Amino acid sequence: MPSTPGSSVESPLESRLQGLLHELGARLRRGGLPLEEAPRLATGLESLDALLGGGFPRGRLCEIAGPASSGRTALALALLARATRAGAEAAWVDAADAFDPPSAVAAGAALERVLWVRAPRPAAALRSAERLLESRGFPLVVLDLAPGAAPPPALPPVAWTRLSRAAAGAEGTLVLLADARLAGPAAALALELRPLRARFTGPPALLQGLDTEAALVRRRAGAPPGRAVALRLEAPPAA
Amino acid sequence: MRVACLLVPDLPLVAERRARPELAGRPLAIAAGPGPRAELLAVSPEAARARVSTHQSVAQARAVCAALEVRVASPALERATRDALLDAALSVAPRAELAPRGTGAWLAEARVFADATGVAALHRSETGFAAALAARARALALPAAVAVAGSRGAATLAARHLAAEIPARLRAEGGAVRVLSAAEEQAFLASLSVDLLDPDDALAEALLRFGIRRVGELTRLPRAALATRLGPSVLPLLALAHGEPDALPIAAPREGRLEEALDLEWAVDRLEPLAFVLRGLLARLLARLAARRLACGELDLVLGLAGGGRDVRRIGVAAPSLDPRGLLGLLRLSLEARPPTAPVEHAALATEGRPLRPGQLDLFRAAGLAPDALGRLLAELALLCGEGRVGTPAVADDWRPGAFLLRPFEAPPAPEAAAPAATGGPAVLALRALRPPLSAEVRSLHGRPERLRSAVANGHVLRAAGPWRTSGAWWSREERFAYDHYDVQTSDGSVVRLRHDLLHDAWEVDAIYD
């Protein structure tokens, strides 16, 4: 029970309640039915799937955030490859116009099942993603808002609530790629990626891959967040 | 060979009523052009009962019938109606062809020949086949007379006779069908008027002078003597009168393009009335496609604009469809995205007929998007993002850096079995393309980058791999390119793909490893 502005002395019940709230912290939830574990869309990366409890949940908005060269795109492409190889259609809504078809092929994606939406503005990207989810034809929608050279888009918080609801209604997985977390509490799951090092071989020097770290920073259901795993990204063999 | 002839005697009238069904039952006349002095080409039975006749001027006709509706003849509409008659024939017969246009008194008729050889087994009798043809024509709002005979000529004469005997109203209600067996053909033809043979004016006058009124009177005369006196133009008439068999078989139908068009009486400058016009065009187009058991593929919309301009657009359809609502929605979205620049005076809608894609639903997999819903979704996305920005990506067979393809998205059928997906392996390093590439300031030592400053990566170059050279299009001053590419890691942690434009001595970052 919150104390009224006029009351200066807390009752014993209030102080115990405050203590409990402080102790439970992030594990405290609103009343109601316990959240059900949603079916998962696996990435095919064992350590990451174990961290996520089987993969990205269906019917939820999930975030992958991280700076350039942290492996956000590689992770999203791994998810895209798994979905399309399983025969599902997937959409890549690209506000950054950064999708690289050869990289998607190298990751194993079946491009004929991918719908690439090159949105000219972030607002158009959000509306496109919402419309794709509403159509219920795309079990995976990747919304790429990670800016290339442009500053991060200023988007209203209500946009993420709408997208989260659209994903829940469509039972599709919406994966948001960004430099930093954007969706806040609307995201059911959030991963933050951090580049560790680039691996070069040689001489002659050749980029072999990137080592990054993925930390689970938000998870609405299941085990609490806070753990991290190392990811190893390998450069595709030269054609 | 047995041939069926589908004949619509008053094409301009039928074409107008097919496009504007609300004119049914009202006195209607088709004029050769605009204005009160234009000559009437065809009149409806309702107008004829009010003493309106062909060859009157519009002003004269209005003087005797104030309620007369007058429309200007539309070649586009007549062409579409003739094609629709061919579609009706092809919905029943394996082979059908359009007959050449008639002349003289038969200028306003439309004829289609259909191969009727061996059809009795399928339709119980030739009469059943002819009735089926008439019914299909009626379904496309074409009241046709159908005659079956041993040759194109004999079938034409029988159909003309039938059309003259049976009024349009009865043809529209129950059809008019006549089948001539080989035994009765000669006797039937002999009883017909020679006018049905379509002689030219000079020949008709000569026949009249000779006292020849019936076909039988003509066929009794010796061919050589007639040719000597009347000239060689009488020989085709004699062949027709004798019902001589045709030298050429009826051609197989071409896989064709179906088109519906309409000339508007007033230019339309708003979307709603234009959508109303397009709905009619689409309905007629879909009816023709359905008759041929085809579905609508990509739509080509051509709008004739006031002032002589043209607006041509192609509207992609995700999968062949016969859903008028969905297709009209696509047309509307296209027009909303890019409205015509001037009022519209003429509209034509065309498509290539495609077979409907058979689909089998999977018991254990969610059904994908319905083709029409997918088409609408793609159109909405194109409206949001712009033309050419929505589709399926593909790797271009091109050495040009950053080349890619964007094809129309067509959801492929679900695979028989899901492809095995690799698990446990490392993820594959991906590139994020920068379109267009970002210019960069590079300090180089012996040609290799040492320090980089750009909007995405800054600092000392810690490691660099390369260069790899790409060059091409040397024959074109505008398109030629030559780059040295490097993979570099800068001190701020970014790993980017850097390129040195050798033609312009400029540095650019064209992708980020991510």
PDB file of C-alpha atoms in Angstrom, chain B residues 329-507:
ATOM      1  CA  GLY B 329      -7.983  -3.175 -53.805  1.00  0.00           C
ATOM      2  CA  LEU B 330      -4.637  -3.551 -55.565  1.00  0.00           C
ATOM      3  CA  LEU B 331      -5.748  -1.179 -58.323  1.00  0.00           C
ATOM      4  CA  ARG B 332      -6.930   1.384 -55.793  1.00  0.00           C
ATOM      5  CA  LEU B 333      -3.709   1.190 -53.821  1.00  0.00           C
ATOM      6  CA  SER B 334      -1.701   1.731 -56.972  1.00  0.00           C
ATOM      7  CA  LEU B 335      -3.810   4.752 -57.935  1.00  0.00           C
ATOM      8  CA  GLU B 336      -3.615   6.181 -54.414  1.00  0.00           C
ATOM      9  CA  ALA B 337       0.142   5.779 -54.392  1.00  0.00           C
ATOM     10  CA  ARG B 338       0.550   7.469 -57.759  1.00  0.00           C
ATOM     11  CA  PRO B 339      -2.615   9.293 -58.884  1.00  0.00           C
ATOM     12  CA  PRO B 340      -3.011  10.033 -62.612  1.00  0.00           C
ATOM     13  CA  THR B 341      -1.606  13.418 -63.521  1.00  0.00           C
ATOM     14  CA  ALA B 342      -4.658  14.476 -65.557  1.00  0.00           C
ATOM     15  CA  PRO B 343      -8.356  13.556 -65.842  1.00  0.00           C
ATOM     16  CA  VAL B 344      -8.910  10.082 -67.311  1.00  0.00           C
ATOM     17  CA  GLU B 345     -10.751   9.715 -70.628  1.00  0.00           C
ATOM     18  CA  HIS B 346     -10.030   6.093 -71.442  1.00  0.00           C
ATOM     19  CA  ALA B 347      -9.290   3.046 -69.297  1.00  0.00           C
ATOM     20  CA  ALA B 348      -8.003  -0.353 -70.376  1.00  0.00           C
ATOM     21  CA  LEU B 349      -7.245  -3.287 -68.145  1.00  0.00           C
ATOM     22  CA  ALA B 350      -5.356  -6.321 -69.445  1.00  0.00           C
ATOM     23  CA  THR B 351      -3.928  -9.485 -68.002  1.00  0.00           C
ATOM     24  CA  GLU B 352      -2.330 -12.734 -69.028  1.00  0.00           C
ATOM     25  CA  GLY B 353      -4.649 -15.562 -68.016  1.00  0.00           C
ATOM     26  CA  ARG B 354      -2.877 -18.007 -65.709  1.00  0.00           C
ATOM     27  CA  PRO B 355      -4.040 -21.336 -64.349  1.00  0.00           C
ATOM     28  CA  LEU B 356      -5.114 -21.253 -60.730  1.00  0.00           C
ATOM     29  CA  ARG B 357      -2.370 -22.702 -58.571  1.00  0.00           C
ATOM     30  CA  PRO B 358      -3.529 -25.929 -56.978  1.00  0.00           C
ATOM     31  CA  GLY B 359      -2.843 -26.011 -53.269  1.00  0.00           C
ATOM     32  CA  GLN B 360      -2.959 -28.719 -50.670  1.00  0.00           C
ATOM     33  CA  LEU B 361      -3.344 -27.666 -47.080  1.00  0.00           C
ATOM     34  CA  ASP B 362      -1.013 -29.261 -44.580  1.00  0.00           C
ATOM     35  CA  LEU B 363      -2.628 -30.936 -41.604  1.00  0.00           C
ATOM     36  CA  PHE B 364       0.168 -30.009 -39.238  1.00  0.00           C
ATOM     37  CA  ARG B 365       1.249 -26.641 -40.551  1.00  0.00           C
ATOM     38  CA  ALA B 366      -0.518 -23.313 -40.388  1.00  0.00           C
ATOM     39  CA  ALA B 367      -1.973 -22.267 -43.728  1.00  0.00           C
ATOM     40  CA  GLY B 368      -0.041 -19.465 -45.368  1.00  0.00           C
ATOM     41  CA  LEU B 369      -1.459 -16.222 -46.616  1.00  0.00           C
ATOM     42  CA  ALA B 370      -4.227 -16.485 -49.182  1.00  0.00           C
ATOM     43  CA  PRO B 371      -2.964 -15.190 -52.535  1.00  0.00           C
ATOM     44  CA  ASP B 372      -5.327 -12.242 -52.619  1.00  0.00           C
ATOM     45  CA  ALA B 373      -4.473 -11.245 -49.047  1.00  0.00           C
ATOM     46  CA  LEU B 374      -0.786 -11.483 -49.880  1.00  0.00           C
ATOM     47  CA  GLY B 375      -1.291  -9.333 -52.953  1.00  0.00           C
ATOM     48  CA  ARG B 376      -3.079  -6.699 -50.911  1.00  0.00           C
ATOM     49  CA  LEU B 377      -0.400  -6.792 -48.233  1.00  0.00           C
ATOM     50  CA  LEU B 378       2.378  -6.341 -50.799  1.00  0.00           C
ATOM     51  CA  ALA B 379       0.524  -3.436 -52.376  1.00  0.00           C
ATOM     52  CA  GLU B 380       0.090  -1.751 -48.983  1.00  0.00           C
ATOM     53  CA  LEU B 381       3.777  -2.221 -48.221  1.00  0.00           C
ATOM     54  CA  ALA B 382       4.677  -0.778 -51.610  1.00  0.00           C
ATOM     55  CA  LEU B 383       2.435   2.179 -50.819  1.00  0.00           C
ATOM     56  CA  LEU B 384       4.248   2.697 -47.496  1.00  0.00           C
ATOM     57  CA  CYS B 385       7.778   2.198 -48.757  1.00  0.00           C
ATOM     58  CA  GLY B 386       7.611   3.110 -52.429  1.00  0.00           C
ATOM     59  CA  GLU B 387       7.734   1.244 -55.712  1.00  0.00           C
ATOM     60  CA  GLY B 388      10.575  -1.259 -56.101  1.00  0.00           C
ATOM     61  CA  ARG B 389      11.351  -1.404 -52.379  1.00  0.00           C
ATOM     62  CA  VAL B 390       9.424  -4.568 -51.473  1.00  0.00           C
ATOM     63  CA  GLY B 391      10.248  -8.029 -52.751  1.00  0.00           C
ATOM     64  CA  THR B 392      12.367 -11.113 -52.483  1.00  0.00           C
ATOM     65  CA  PRO B 393      16.108 -10.452 -52.288  1.00  0.00           C
ATOM     66  CA  ALA B 394      18.428 -12.345 -54.589  1.00  0.00           C
ATOM     67  CA  VAL B 395      22.144 -12.427 -55.156  1.00  0.00           C
ATOM     68  CA  ALA B 396      23.022 -10.663 -58.398  1.00  0.00           C
ATOM     69  CA  ASP B 397      25.330 -12.320 -60.892  1.00  0.00           C
ATOM     70  CA  ASP B 398      27.410  -9.180 -61.020  1.00  0.00           C
ATOM     71  CA  TRP B 399      30.883  -8.154 -59.882  1.00  0.00           C
ATOM     72  CA  ARG B 400      29.760  -4.641 -59.132  1.00  0.00           C
ATOM     73  CA  PRO B 401      30.189  -4.031 -55.385  1.00  0.00           C
ATOM     74  CA  GLY B 402      26.877  -4.078 -53.534  1.00  0.00           C
ATOM     75  CA  ALA B 403      24.865  -5.426 -56.476  1.00  0.00           C
ATOM     76  CA  PHE B 404      21.657  -7.208 -55.532  1.00  0.00           C
ATOM     77  CA  LEU B 405      18.277  -8.082 -57.018  1.00  0.00           C
ATOM     78  CA  LEU B 406      14.812  -7.509 -55.664  1.00  0.00           C
ATOM     79  CA  ARG B 407      12.250  -9.800 -57.286  1.00  0.00           C
ATOM     80  CA  PRO B 408       8.472  -9.852 -56.817  1.00  0.00           C
ATOM     81  CA  PHE B 409       7.605 -11.878 -53.745  1.00  0.00           C
ATOM     82  CA  GLU B 410       5.717 -15.052 -54.524  1.00  0.00           C
ATOM     83  CA  ALA B 411       5.266 -17.304 -51.566  1.00  0.00           C
ATOM     84  CA  PRO B 412       6.604 -20.682 -52.705  1.00  0.00           C
ATOM     85  CA  PRO B 413       4.648 -23.770 -51.730  1.00  0.00           C
ATOM     86  CA  ALA B 414       5.630 -25.385 -48.454  1.00  0.00           C
ATOM     87  CA  PRO B 415       8.418 -27.923 -48.927  1.00  0.00           C
ATOM     88  CA  GLU B 416       7.622 -31.632 -48.693  1.00  0.00           C
ATOM     89  CA  ALA B 417       9.965 -31.890 -45.747  1.00  0.00           C
ATOM     90  CA  ALA B 418      11.744 -29.140 -43.889  1.00  0.00           C
ATOM     91  CA  ALA B 419      15.415 -28.856 -44.841  1.00  0.00           C
ATOM     92  CA  PRO B 420      17.654 -29.986 -42.008  1.00  0.00           C
ATOM     93  CA  ALA B 421      19.006 -26.981 -40.165  1.00  0.00           C
ATOM     94  CA  ALA B 422      22.501 -27.097 -38.800  1.00  0.00           C
ATOM     95  CA  THR B 423      22.853 -26.844 -35.053  1.00  0.00           C
ATOM     96  CA  GLY B 424      25.814 -26.361 -32.842  1.00  0.00           C
ATOM     97  CA  GLY B 425      28.060 -24.664 -35.390  1.00  0.00           C
ATOM     98  CA  PRO B 426      29.281 -21.084 -35.102  1.00  0.00           C
ATOM     99  CA  ALA B 427      27.199 -18.280 -36.547  1.00  0.00           C
ATOM    100  CA  VAL B 428      28.305 -16.877 -39.872  1.00  0.00           C
ATOM    101  CA  LEU B 429      29.727 -13.381 -39.852  1.00  0.00           C
ATOM    102  CA  ALA B 430      27.402 -11.011 -41.688  1.00  0.00           C
ATOM    103  CA  LEU B 431      27.780  -7.710 -43.484  1.00  0.00           C
ATOM    104  CA  ARG B 432      25.588  -4.680 -43.045  1.00  0.00           C
ATOM    105  CA  ALA B 433      25.630  -2.805 -46.310  1.00  0.00           C
ATOM    106  CA  LEU B 434      25.854   0.966 -46.327  1.00  0.00           C
ATOM    107  CA  ARG B 435      23.765   2.289 -49.178  1.00  0.00           C
ATOM    108  CA  PRO B 436      25.148   4.609 -50.426  1.00  0.00           C
ATOM    109  CA  PRO B 437      28.689   4.043 -49.126  1.00  0.00           C
ATOM    110  CA  LEU B 438      29.962   6.591 -46.605  1.00  0.00           C
ATOM    111  CA  SER B 439      32.860   8.747 -47.531  1.00  0.00           C
ATOM    112  CA  ALA B 440      35.840   8.369 -45.219  1.00  0.00           C
ATOM    113  CA  GLU B 441      39.021  10.245 -44.463  1.00  0.00           C
ATOM    114  CA  VAL B 442      41.931   7.849 -44.558  1.00  0.00           C
ATOM    115  CA  ARG B 443      45.558   8.448 -43.796  1.00  0.00           C
ATOM    116  CA  SER B 444      47.534   5.829 -45.606  1.00  0.00           C
ATOM    117  CA  LEU B 445      51.108   4.667 -45.529  1.00  0.00           C
ATOM    118  CA  HIS B 446      52.512   3.010 -48.649  1.00  0.00           C
ATOM    119  CA  GLY B 447      48.950   2.797 -49.958  1.00  0.00           C
ATOM    120  CA  ARG B 448      47.619   0.944 -46.881  1.00  0.00           C
ATOM    121  CA  PRO B 449      45.121   2.588 -44.482  1.00  0.00           C
ATOM    122  CA  GLU B 450      46.665   3.673 -41.194  1.00  0.00           C
ATOM    123  CA  ARG B 451      44.008   5.894 -39.701  1.00  0.00           C
ATOM    124  CA  LEU B 452      40.301   6.113 -40.535  1.00  0.00           C
ATOM    125  CA  ARG B 453      37.694   8.746 -39.826  1.00  0.00           C
ATOM    126  CA  SER B 454      34.070   8.153 -40.867  1.00  0.00           C
ATOM    127  CA  ALA B 455      30.520   8.249 -39.500  1.00  0.00           C
ATOM    128  CA  VAL B 456      30.678   4.565 -38.516  1.00  0.00           C
ATOM    129  CA  ALA B 457      34.294   3.824 -37.579  1.00  0.00           C
ATOM    130  CA  ASN B 458      37.046   6.036 -36.237  1.00  0.00           C
ATOM    131  CA  GLY B 459      40.555   5.635 -34.984  1.00  0.00           C
ATOM    132  CA  HIS B 460      43.803   3.903 -35.737  1.00  0.00           C
ATOM    133  CA  VAL B 461      43.591   0.912 -38.002  1.00  0.00           C
ATOM    134  CA  LEU B 462      44.616  -1.952 -35.727  1.00  0.00           C
ATOM    135  CA  ARG B 463      44.469  -4.695 -38.339  1.00  0.00           C
ATOM    136  CA  ALA B 464      43.822  -4.563 -42.068  1.00  0.00           C
ATOM    137  CA  ALA B 465      43.360  -7.337 -44.580  1.00  0.00           C
ATOM    138  CA  GLY B 466      43.548  -6.734 -48.287  1.00  0.00           C
ATOM    139  CA  PRO B 467      43.547  -5.216 -50.743  1.00  0.00           C
ATOM    140  CA  TRP B 468      41.294  -7.157 -53.084  1.00  0.00           C
ATOM    141  CA  ARG B 469      40.682  -5.420 -56.361  1.00  0.00           C
ATOM    142  CA  THR B 470      37.424  -5.324 -58.298  1.00  0.00           C
ATOM    143  CA  SER B 471      37.039  -3.505 -61.567  1.00  0.00           C
ATOM    144  CA  GLY B 472      34.706  -3.612 -64.515  1.00  0.00           C
ATOM    145  CA  ALA B 473      32.512  -1.816 -67.047  1.00  0.00           C
ATOM    146  CA  TRP B 474      35.661  -0.226 -68.445  1.00  0.00           C
ATOM    147  CA  TRP B 475      33.864   0.375 -71.718  1.00  0.00           C
ATOM    148  CA  SER B 476      31.440   2.827 -70.141  1.00  0.00           C
ATOM    149  CA  ARG B 477      32.616   6.181 -68.857  1.00  0.00           C
ATOM    150  CA  GLU B 478      29.604   6.492 -66.497  1.00  0.00           C
ATOM    151  CA  GLU B 479      29.535   2.941 -65.119  1.00  0.00           C
ATOM    152  CA  ARG B 480      33.160   1.855 -64.947  1.00  0.00           C
ATOM    153  CA  PHE B 481      34.531   1.078 -61.516  1.00  0.00           C
ATOM    154  CA  ALA B 482      37.829   0.051 -59.927  1.00  0.00           C
ATOM    155  CA  TYR B 483      38.212  -0.442 -56.198  1.00  0.00           C
ATOM    156  CA  ASP B 484      40.713  -1.808 -53.735  1.00  0.00           C
ATOM    157  CA  HIS B 485      38.850  -3.384 -50.824  1.00  0.00           C
ATOM    158  CA  TYR B 486      40.171  -3.758 -47.264  1.00  0.00           C
ATOM    159  CA  ASP B 487      38.765  -5.385 -44.127  1.00  0.00           C
ATOM    160  CA  VAL B 488      39.887  -3.140 -41.278  1.00  0.00           C
ATOM    161  CA  GLN B 489      39.501  -3.066 -37.527  1.00  0.00           C
ATOM    162  CA  THR B 490      39.715   0.376 -35.983  1.00  0.00           C
ATOM    163  CA  SER B 491      40.658   1.270 -32.443  1.00  0.00           C
ATOM    164  CA  ASP B 492      36.997   2.009 -31.535  1.00  0.00           C
ATOM    165  CA  GLY B 493      36.225  -1.720 -31.995  1.00  0.00           C
ATOM    166  CA  SER B 494      34.458  -1.506 -35.362  1.00  0.00           C
ATOM    167  CA  VAL B 495      35.288  -3.912 -38.162  1.00  0.00           C
ATOM    168  CA  VAL B 496      34.346  -2.426 -41.490  1.00  0.00           C
ATOM    169  CA  ARG B 497      34.881  -2.966 -45.189  1.00  0.00           C
ATOM    170  CA  LEU B 498      36.771  -0.067 -46.650  1.00  0.00           C
ATOM    171  CA  ARG B 499      37.303   0.606 -50.314  1.00  0.00           C
ATOM    172  CA  HIS B 500      39.581   2.879 -52.231  1.00  0.00           C
ATOM    173  CA  ASP B 501      38.043   4.240 -55.414  1.00  0.00           C
ATOM    174  CA  LEU B 502      40.996   4.116 -57.786  1.00  0.00           C
ATOM    175  CA  LEU B 503      39.275   6.175 -60.468  1.00  0.00           C
ATOM    176  CA  HIS B 504      38.521   9.118 -58.186  1.00  0.00           C
ATOM    177  CA  ASP B 505      41.127   8.524 -55.486  1.00  0.00           C
ATOM    178  CA  ALA B 506      38.467   8.513 -52.767  1.00  0.00           C
ATOM    179  CA  TRP B 507      37.941   6.319 -49.712  1.00  0.00           C
TER     180      TRP B 507
END
